[in-house]
Coordinates of C-alpha atoms in Angstrom, one line a residue:
Chain T
X1 CA -0.8 -10.5 -14.7
X2 CA -0.1 -9.1 -11.3
X3 CA -2.4 -10.8 -8.8
X4 CA -4.5 -9.5 -6.0
X5 CA -3.0 -10.3 -2.6
X6 CA -4.6 -11.9 0.4
X7 CA -2.9 -10.7 3.6
X8 CA -3.6 -12.2 7.1
X9 CA -2.7 -9.8 9.9
X10 CA -1.3 -11.1 13.2
X11 CA -1.6 -9.1 16.4
X12 CA 1.6 -9.4 18.4
X13 CA 2.2 -8.7 22.1
X14 CA 5.6 -9.3 23.7
X15 CA 6.6 -11.5 20.7
X16 CA 3.5 -13.7 20.9
X17 CA 0.3 -13.7 18.9
X18 CA -2.5 -12.5 21.1
X19 CA -5.4 -14.8 21.7
X20 CA -8.0 -14.8 19.0
X21 CA -6.4 -17.4 17.0
X22 CA -8.0 -20.8 16.6
X23 CA -6.0 -22.9 14.2
X24 CA -6.5 -26.7 14.5
X25 CA -3.2 -27.9 13.4
X26 CA -1.0 -25.7 15.5
X27 CA 1.1 -27.0 18.4
X28 CA 1.4 -23.5 19.7
X29 CA -1.1 -20.9 18.4
X30 CA 0.8 -18.2 20.3
X31 CA 3.9 -18.7 18.3
X32 CA 4.0 -16.2 15.4
X33 CA 6.5 -18.3 13.5
X34 CA 4.3 -21.4 13.5
X35 CA 1.3 -19.4 12.5
X36 CA 3.2 -17.6 9.8
X37 CA 4.5 -20.8 8.3
X38 CA 1.0 -22.3 8.3
X39 CA -0.3 -19.2 6.4
X40 CA 2.5 -19.4 3.9
X41 CA 1.7 -23.0 3.4
X42 CA -2.0 -22.5 2.6
X43 CA -1.3 -19.7 0.1
X44 CA -1.3 -16.3 2.0
X45 CA 0.5 -13.9 -0.3
X46 CA 2.1 -11.9 2.4
X47 CA 1.8 -11.3 6.2
X48 CA 1.4 -8.3 8.5
X49 CA 2.6 -8.4 12.1
X50 CA 1.2 -5.7 14.2
X51 CA 2.8 -5.1 17.5
X52 CA -0.2 -3.9 19.5
X53 CA 1.7 -3.2 22.7
X54 CA 5.0 -1.8 21.4
X55 CA 7.1 0.0 23.9
X56 CA 10.8 0.9 24.0
X57 CA 11.3 -1.8 26.6
X58 CA 10.0 -4.7 24.6
X59 CA 11.6 -3.7 21.3
X60 CA 14.2 -6.4 21.6
X61 CA 11.5 -9.1 22.0
X62 CA 9.9 -7.9 18.7
X63 CA 13.2 -7.9 16.9
X64 CA 13.9 -11.5 18.0
X65 CA 10.4 -12.4 16.7
X66 CA 11.1 -10.7 13.4
X67 CA 14.4 -12.6 13.0
X68 CA 12.7 -15.9 13.7
X69 CA 10.0 -15.2 11.2
X70 CA 12.5 -14.1 8.5
X71 CA 14.5 -17.3 9.2
X72 CA 11.6 -19.6 8.6
X73 CA 9.0 -18.0 6.4
X74 CA 9.5 -17.8 2.6
X75 CA 6.9 -15.1 1.8
X76 CA 7.2 -11.3 2.4
X77 CA 6.1 -9.7 5.6
X78 CA 5.5 -6.3 7.0
X79 CA 6.0 -5.2 10.6
X80 CA 4.0 -2.4 12.2
X81 CA 3.3 -0.8 15.6
X82 CA 5.1 1.8 17.5
X83 CA 7.6 2.6 14.8
X84 CA 8.8 6.2 14.8
X85 CA 12.4 6.4 13.9
X86 CA 14.9 5.7 11.1
X87 CA 17.0 3.7 13.5
X88 CA 14.1 1.4 14.5
X89 CA 13.3 0.7 10.9
X90 CA 16.9 0.0 10.2
X91 CA 17.0 -2.6 13.0
X92 CA 13.7 -4.2 11.8
X93 CA 15.0 -4.5 8.2
X94 CA 18.3 -5.8 9.3
X95 CA 16.5 -8.6 11.2
X96 CA 14.8 -9.5 7.9
X97 CA 11.5 -7.6 7.7
X98 CA 10.6 -6.8 4.1
X99 CA 8.5 -3.8 4.9
X100 CA 7.5 -1.6 7.8
X101 CA 4.3 0.1 8.4
X102 CA 4.0 3.5 10.1
X103 CA 0.9 5.2 11.2
X104 CA 0.5 7.9 13.9
X105 CA 4.2 8.7 13.8
X106 CA 3.9 9.8 10.2
X107 CA 1.1 12.2 11.1
X108 CA 3.1 13.6 13.9
X109 CA 6.2 14.0 11.8
X110 CA 5.5 13.6 8.1
X111 CA 9.2 14.0 7.2
X112 CA 9.6 10.5 8.6
X113 CA 8.1 9.1 5.4
X114 CA 10.7 11.0 3.3
X115 CA 13.5 9.9 5.5
X116 CA 12.5 6.3 5.3
X117 CA 11.9 6.3 1.6
X118 CA 15.2 8.0 0.9
X119 CA 17.2 5.7 3.1
X120 CA 15.6 2.3 2.5
X121 CA 13.5 2.8 -0.7
X122 CA 9.8 3.3 -1.1
X123 CA 9.2 -0.4 -1.6
X124 CA 9.5 -1.0 2.1
X125 CA 7.5 1.9 3.4
X126 CA 3.9 1.2 4.1
X127 CA 1.8 4.1 5.5
X128 CA -1.1 2.8 7.5
X129 CA -4.1 5.1 7.8
X130 CA -7.0 4.6 10.2
X131 CA -10.0 6.8 9.3
X132 CA -13.7 7.1 9.8
X133 CA -16.5 9.3 8.5
X134 CA -17.3 12.3 10.6
X135 CA -20.3 14.3 9.3
X136 CA -19.8 12.7 5.9
X137 CA -16.1 13.4 5.7
X138 CA -13.3 10.8 6.0
X139 CA -11.1 11.9 8.9
X140 CA -7.8 10.4 9.9
X141 CA -7.6 9.0 13.4
X142 CA -4.5 8.3 15.5
X143 CA -3.3 5.9 18.2
X144 CA -5.3 2.9 17.1
X145 CA -8.2 5.1 16.1
X146 CA -8.7 6.7 19.5
X147 CA -7.7 10.2 18.7
X148 CA -9.6 12.1 15.9
X149 CA -7.8 14.7 13.7
X150 CA -9.1 17.2 11.2
X151 CA -6.9 15.6 8.5
X152 CA -8.8 14.4 5.4
X153 CA -8.1 10.8 4.4
X154 CA -7.6 11.4 0.7
X155 CA -5.4 14.5 1.1
X156 CA -3.2 12.7 3.6
X157 CA -2.9 9.6 1.4
X158 CA -1.8 11.8 -1.5
X159 CA 0.7 13.6 0.7
X160 CA 2.4 10.4 1.9
X161 CA 2.5 9.1 -1.7
X162 CA 4.3 12.3 -2.7
X163 CA 6.6 11.9 0.3
X164 CA 7.6 8.5 -0.9
X165 CA 5.3 5.9 0.6
X166 CA 5.3 2.7 -1.4
X167 CA 1.9 1.4 -0.3
X168 CA -1.1 2.5 1.7
X169 CA -2.8 0.3 4.3
X170 CA -6.2 1.8 4.8
X171 CA -8.4 0.7 7.7
X172 CA -11.9 2.0 7.8
X173 CA -12.9 2.2 11.5
X174 CA -16.5 2.4 10.4
X175 CA -16.1 -1.1 9.0
X176 CA -13.5 -2.7 11.2
X177 CA -15.0 -5.5 13.3
X178 CA -18.4 -5.3 11.6
X179 CA -17.8 -8.2 9.2
X180 CA -20.1 -6.3 6.9
X181 CA -17.7 -5.7 4.1
X182 CA -14.8 -3.3 3.2
X183 CA -15.1 0.5 2.7
X184 CA -15.2 0.0 -1.1
X185 CA -16.3 3.5 -2.0
X186 CA -13.4 5.2 -0.2
X187 CA -11.0 2.5 -1.4
X188 CA -12.0 3.0 -5.0
X189 CA -11.5 6.8 -4.5
X190 CA -8.1 6.2 -3.0
X191 CA -7.1 4.0 -6.0
X192 CA -8.3 6.6 -8.4
X193 CA -6.4 9.4 -6.5
X194 CA -3.1 7.5 -6.0
X195 CA -0.7 5.6 -8.1
X196 CA 0.6 3.2 -5.5
X197 CA -0.9 0.0 -4.3
X198 CA -3.7 0.1 -1.7
X199 CA -4.4 -2.6 0.9
X200 CA -8.0 -2.8 2.1
X201 CA -8.5 -3.4 5.8
X202 CA -11.5 -3.6 8.1
X203 CA -14.8 -5.3 7.5
X204 CA -14.0 -8.8 6.0
X205 CA -16.8 -11.2 6.9
X206 CA -17.3 -13.5 4.0
X207 CA -16.0 -14.4 0.5
X208 CA -18.2 -11.9 -1.3
X209 CA -16.6 -9.1 0.7
X210 CA -13.3 -9.9 -0.9
X211 CA -14.7 -10.2 -4.3
X212 CA -16.4 -6.8 -3.8
X213 CA -13.3 -5.0 -2.5
X214 CA -11.2 -6.2 -5.5
X215 CA -13.9 -5.4 -8.0
X216 CA -15.7 -2.3 -6.7
X217 CA -13.0 -1.1 -4.2
X218 CA -10.2 -1.6 -6.8
X219 CA -8.0 -2.7 -3.9
X220 CA -4.7 -4.3 -4.7
X221 CA -4.6 -6.4 -1.6
X222 CA -7.1 -7.3 1.2
X223 CA -6.1 -7.7 4.8
X224 CA -8.1 -9.6 7.5
X225 CA -7.5 -11.2 10.8
X226 CA -10.3 -13.1 12.6
X227 CA -11.9 -14.6 9.5
X228 CA -8.6 -16.3 8.8
X229 CA -7.5 -17.0 12.3
X230 CA -10.8 -18.8 13.2
X231 CA -10.9 -20.7 9.9
X232 CA -14.1 -19.0 8.9
X233 CA -12.7 -18.4 5.5
X234 CA -10.0 -20.8 4.5
X235 CA -7.5 -19.1 2.2
X236 CA -7.4 -21.8 -0.5
X237 CA -11.2 -21.8 -0.9
X238 CA -11.2 -18.0 -0.9
X239 CA -8.7 -17.9 -3.7
X240 CA -10.6 -20.5 -5.7
X241 CA -13.7 -18.4 -5.4
X242 CA -11.9 -15.2 -6.4
X243 CA -10.5 -17.0 -9.5
X244 CA -14.0 -18.1 -10.4
X245 CA -15.0 -14.5 -10.4
X246 CA -12.2 -13.7 -12.8
X247 CA -10.0 -12.1 -10.1
X248 CA -6.3 -12.9 -10.7
X249 CA -4.9 -14.7 -7.7
X250 CA -1.9 -16.9 -7.1
X251 CA -3.1 -20.5 -6.8
Chain R
X1 CA 30.0 -25.1 -1.4
X2 CA 31.3 -21.6 -0.6
X3 CA 28.5 -19.1 -1.3
X4 CA 29.2 -15.3 -0.9
X5 CA 26.5 -12.6 -0.8
X6 CA 28.1 -9.4 -1.9
X7 CA 27.6 -7.0 1.0
X8 CA 28.0 -3.4 -0.2
X9 CA 25.5 -1.8 2.1
X10 CA 22.5 -2.1 -0.2
X11 CA 19.2 -3.3 1.2
X12 CA 18.0 -6.2 3.1
X13 CA 20.3 -9.1 2.5
X14 CA 19.2 -11.0 5.6
X15 CA 16.3 -12.6 3.8
X16 CA 18.6 -14.0 1.1
X17 CA 21.0 -15.4 3.7
X18 CA 18.1 -17.0 5.6
X19 CA 16.6 -18.5 2.4
X20 CA 19.9 -20.3 1.6
X21 CA 20.1 -21.4 5.2
X22 CA 16.8 -23.1 4.7
X23 CA 18.4 -24.9 1.8
X24 CA 21.3 -26.0 4.2
X25 CA 23.9 -23.5 2.9
X26 CA 25.6 -20.9 5.1
X27 CA 26.2 -17.9 2.9
X28 CA 29.0 -15.5 3.8
X29 CA 28.4 -11.7 3.6
X30 CA 31.4 -10.0 2.2
X31 CA 32.8 -7.0 0.2
X32 CA 36.3 -8.4 0.2
X33 CA 37.5 -9.0 -3.4
X34 CA 39.6 -12.0 -2.6
X35 CA 36.8 -13.7 -0.7
X36 CA 34.4 -13.0 -3.5
X37 CA 36.8 -14.3 -6.2
X38 CA 37.3 -17.5 -4.2
X39 CA 33.6 -18.3 -3.8
X40 CA 31.9 -21.1 -5.7
X41 CA 28.8 -19.0 -6.3
X42 CA 28.1 -15.3 -5.8
X43 CA 24.9 -13.5 -5.0
X44 CA 24.7 -9.8 -6.0
X45 CA 21.7 -8.4 -4.1
X46 CA 20.3 -4.9 -4.1
X47 CA 17.3 -3.1 -2.8
X48 CA 17.0 0.7 -3.0
X49 CA 18.0 3.3 -5.5
X50 CA 20.3 2.6 -8.5
X51 CA 22.6 5.6 -8.5
X52 CA 23.4 5.5 -4.8
X53 CA 23.9 1.7 -5.0
X54 CA 26.3 2.2 -7.9
X55 CA 28.2 4.8 -5.9
X56 CA 28.6 2.3 -3.0
X57 CA 29.9 -0.4 -5.5
X58 CA 32.4 2.1 -6.9
X59 CA 33.6 3.1 -3.5
X60 CA 34.6 -0.5 -2.7
X61 CA 35.9 -1.2 -6.2
X62 CA 33.3 -3.9 -6.7
X63 CA 32.1 -2.3 -10.0
X64 CA 35.3 -3.5 -11.7
X65 CA 35.5 -6.8 -9.9
X66 CA 32.0 -8.2 -10.6
X67 CA 32.2 -8.2 -14.4
X68 CA 35.5 -10.2 -14.2
X69 CA 34.0 -13.0 -12.0
X70 CA 34.1 -16.5 -13.6
X71 CA 31.9 -18.5 -11.3
X72 CA 28.0 -18.3 -11.4
X73 CA 26.8 -14.9 -10.3
X74 CA 23.1 -14.2 -9.5
X75 CA 21.9 -10.7 -9.4
X76 CA 18.6 -10.2 -7.6
X77 CA 16.2 -7.2 -8.2
X78 CA 18.3 -4.0 -8.2
X79 CA 21.4 -6.3 -8.5
X80 CA 20.1 -7.5 -11.8
X81 CA 19.3 -4.0 -12.9
X82 CA 22.8 -2.8 -12.1
X83 CA 24.2 -5.5 -14.3
X84 CA 22.6 -3.9 -17.3
X85 CA 24.0 -1.1 -19.5
X86 CA 22.1 1.8 -18.0
X87 CA 19.1 2.6 -15.7
X88 CA 16.8 5.6 -16.0
X89 CA 16.8 5.6 -12.2
X90 CA 19.2 8.4 -11.3
X91 CA 20.5 8.2 -14.9
X92 CA 22.9 5.5 -13.8
X93 CA 25.5 3.6 -16.0
X94 CA 25.5 0.0 -15.0
X95 CA 28.1 -2.8 -15.2
X96 CA 27.2 -3.6 -18.8
X97 CA 27.1 -7.3 -18.4
X98 CA 23.6 -7.6 -19.9
X99 CA 23.2 -5.6 -23.2
X100 CA 19.9 -4.0 -22.2
X101 CA 18.6 -0.9 -20.6
X102 CA 16.4 -0.3 -17.5
X103 CA 13.4 1.9 -17.8
X104 CA 10.6 3.1 -15.5
X105 CA 7.0 1.9 -15.7
X106 CA 4.7 4.7 -16.8
X107 CA 2.0 6.0 -14.5
X108 CA -0.7 4.2 -16.5
X109 CA -0.1 1.4 -13.9
X110 CA 0.5 1.5 -10.2
X111 CA 4.2 1.9 -9.4
X112 CA 5.9 0.1 -7.8
X113 CA 4.6 -3.2 -9.2
X114 CA 4.2 -5.0 -5.8
X115 CA 3.1 -8.6 -5.4
X116 CA 3.0 -11.9 -7.3
X117 CA 3.1 -12.1 -11.1
X118 CA 4.0 -14.9 -13.4
X119 CA 7.3 -15.6 -15.2
X120 CA 7.1 -17.3 -18.7
X121 CA 9.1 -18.2 -21.8
X122 CA 11.6 -19.7 -19.4
X123 CA 15.0 -20.5 -21.1
X124 CA 17.6 -21.5 -18.6
X125 CA 18.8 -24.3 -16.2
X126 CA 18.1 -21.8 -13.5
X127 CA 14.4 -22.6 -14.1
X128 CA 14.8 -26.4 -14.1
X129 CA 11.6 -27.9 -12.6
X130 CA 9.8 -24.5 -12.7
X131 CA 6.7 -24.5 -14.8
X132 CA 5.7 -21.8 -17.3
X133 CA 3.6 -19.1 -15.7
X134 CA 4.8 -19.8 -12.2
X135 CA 4.2 -17.0 -9.7
X136 CA 7.1 -15.0 -8.2
X137 CA 7.2 -12.1 -5.8
X138 CA 8.2 -8.8 -7.4
X139 CA 8.7 -5.3 -6.0
X140 CA 10.0 -2.8 -8.5
X141 CA 9.4 0.5 -10.3
X142 CA 12.0 0.0 -13.1
X143 CA 12.2 -2.9 -15.6
X144 CA 14.8 -4.3 -18.0
X145 CA 13.9 -4.3 -21.7
X146 CA 14.1 -7.5 -23.7
X147 CA 17.3 -8.5 -25.3
X148 CA 19.0 -11.6 -26.6
X149 CA 19.9 -12.5 -23.0
X150 CA 16.3 -12.7 -21.8
X151 CA 15.6 -16.0 -20.1
X152 CA 12.2 -15.1 -18.6
X153 CA 9.4 -12.6 -19.4
X154 CA 6.7 -11.0 -17.3
X155 CA 3.8 -8.7 -18.2
X156 CA 3.1 -5.5 -16.3
X157 CA 2.1 -2.6 -18.5
X158 CA 4.4 -4.2 -21.1
X159 CA 6.2 -7.5 -21.7
X160 CA 9.7 -7.1 -20.2
X161 CA 12.7 -9.2 -19.2
X162 CA 12.2 -10.6 -15.7
X163 CA 15.4 -12.7 -15.9
X164 CA 18.6 -12.4 -17.9
X165 CA 21.6 -14.6 -18.5
X166 CA 25.0 -13.9 -20.1
X167 CA 27.5 -16.7 -19.8
X168 CA 28.0 -17.2 -16.0
X169 CA 26.0 -14.2 -15.1
X170 CA 22.3 -14.5 -14.1
X171 CA 19.9 -11.9 -13.1
X172 CA 16.3 -12.1 -11.8
X173 CA 14.0 -9.2 -11.2
X174 CA 11.8 -11.1 -8.8
X175 CA 12.8 -12.2 -5.3
X176 CA 13.3 -16.0 -5.3
X177 CA 14.0 -15.7 -1.5
X178 CA 10.5 -14.5 -1.0
X179 CA 8.6 -16.5 -3.6
X180 CA 7.7 -19.5 -1.5
X181 CA 8.7 -23.1 -2.4
X182 CA 9.1 -22.3 -6.1
X183 CA 11.4 -19.5 -5.4
X184 CA 13.5 -21.7 -3.2
X185 CA 13.7 -24.2 -6.1
X186 CA 15.4 -21.5 -8.3
X187 CA 17.9 -20.8 -5.5
X188 CA 18.6 -24.5 -5.3
X189 CA 19.0 -24.7 -9.1
X190 CA 21.5 -21.8 -8.9
X191 CA 23.5 -23.7 -6.2
X192 CA 23.6 -26.7 -8.5
X193 CA 24.9 -24.9 -11.6
X194 CA 28.4 -26.0 -12.7
X195 CA 31.1 -23.9 -11.1
X196 CA 33.8 -22.9 -13.6
X197 CA 35.9 -21.0 -11.1

């Protein structure tokens, strides 16, 4: 049976992981490669690298990092942050990234999703969506959640699926950073509306939250950062607990 | 050991090259018939869409070369699918090395299948040291139906062939280069197969 995936997310700035990582056994917690290898070792199913300060100038630094990760890490990984052109994606994939994630650029120019899917295949196109509830409606937000739009989350998700997205990474801004659990109601609705995998993001605080997002939220994968980086939830233990609750995971 | 990864412009072959490098083998990327024929082992990769991949193969004449190869050949993902008789994707005729057809998953499951699933009913030296129900990483919307050449099976919507073998030709639907240590074992097994070139 296809398993549910556990996905640590690493924030990257100038090719280094930004502070907010507290791993005991690392010689250099700022080195994305070391961190990624460690995560692969303990059973992470895939990784997301988010370039939080992506600019045209530091693109080369990120490409170098992607190459180093691809050389040394034997599980799949996605790269996101500041990606808005076919050429940029081509460069990232050629360095060895398995998937790319696009967000604001897809909203600004939805045809980008079609272009990427046609050229590289849907399997490597992740569309990330940041949304929060405004007057009871889920509205898409841009630029790291700072710019509200009138776009409805579910309609947008459906549209990018039709345009060729292979996966949706949905971050609930209402839940992100709260450690109070994932946005399971919205996630379940996404899963019911779409026929592509959904990655849940935002709100992970304890093991029960992961159980809930897989069971109630019908999520295919769950992404988290700080609970993994600070060792609050060790991945092997998390997976054992999920298994105990009859959730299929790779052990 | 001369290992060639067939480079016909399809998909991300860097990960495969890196995976072999981790095993201490420098793979050469090539679309040159003589170089491919002279290799000890050949990898036939593929990511993307079947009909356009087949067009690229035809353009370089690789569609006629590949079925004549005598050394061990490993097709990965779309590479494996293109070695079959036919794929529903783009209504594409394949290289007809494996006597089976490639169909699309129905919409009763999420498509693509993306993530880790188990391989079982293992039947080949390719899987030496791999236990039944080992997890492998898969990303695909189309699957090969079972046939006499099935050497591994996986369940997703239905039970299908996740690996095939015909004489010196091997094909795996999963990505051994992205399947952790167990995937690397399969690549190592491939490197250790007898070369009859």
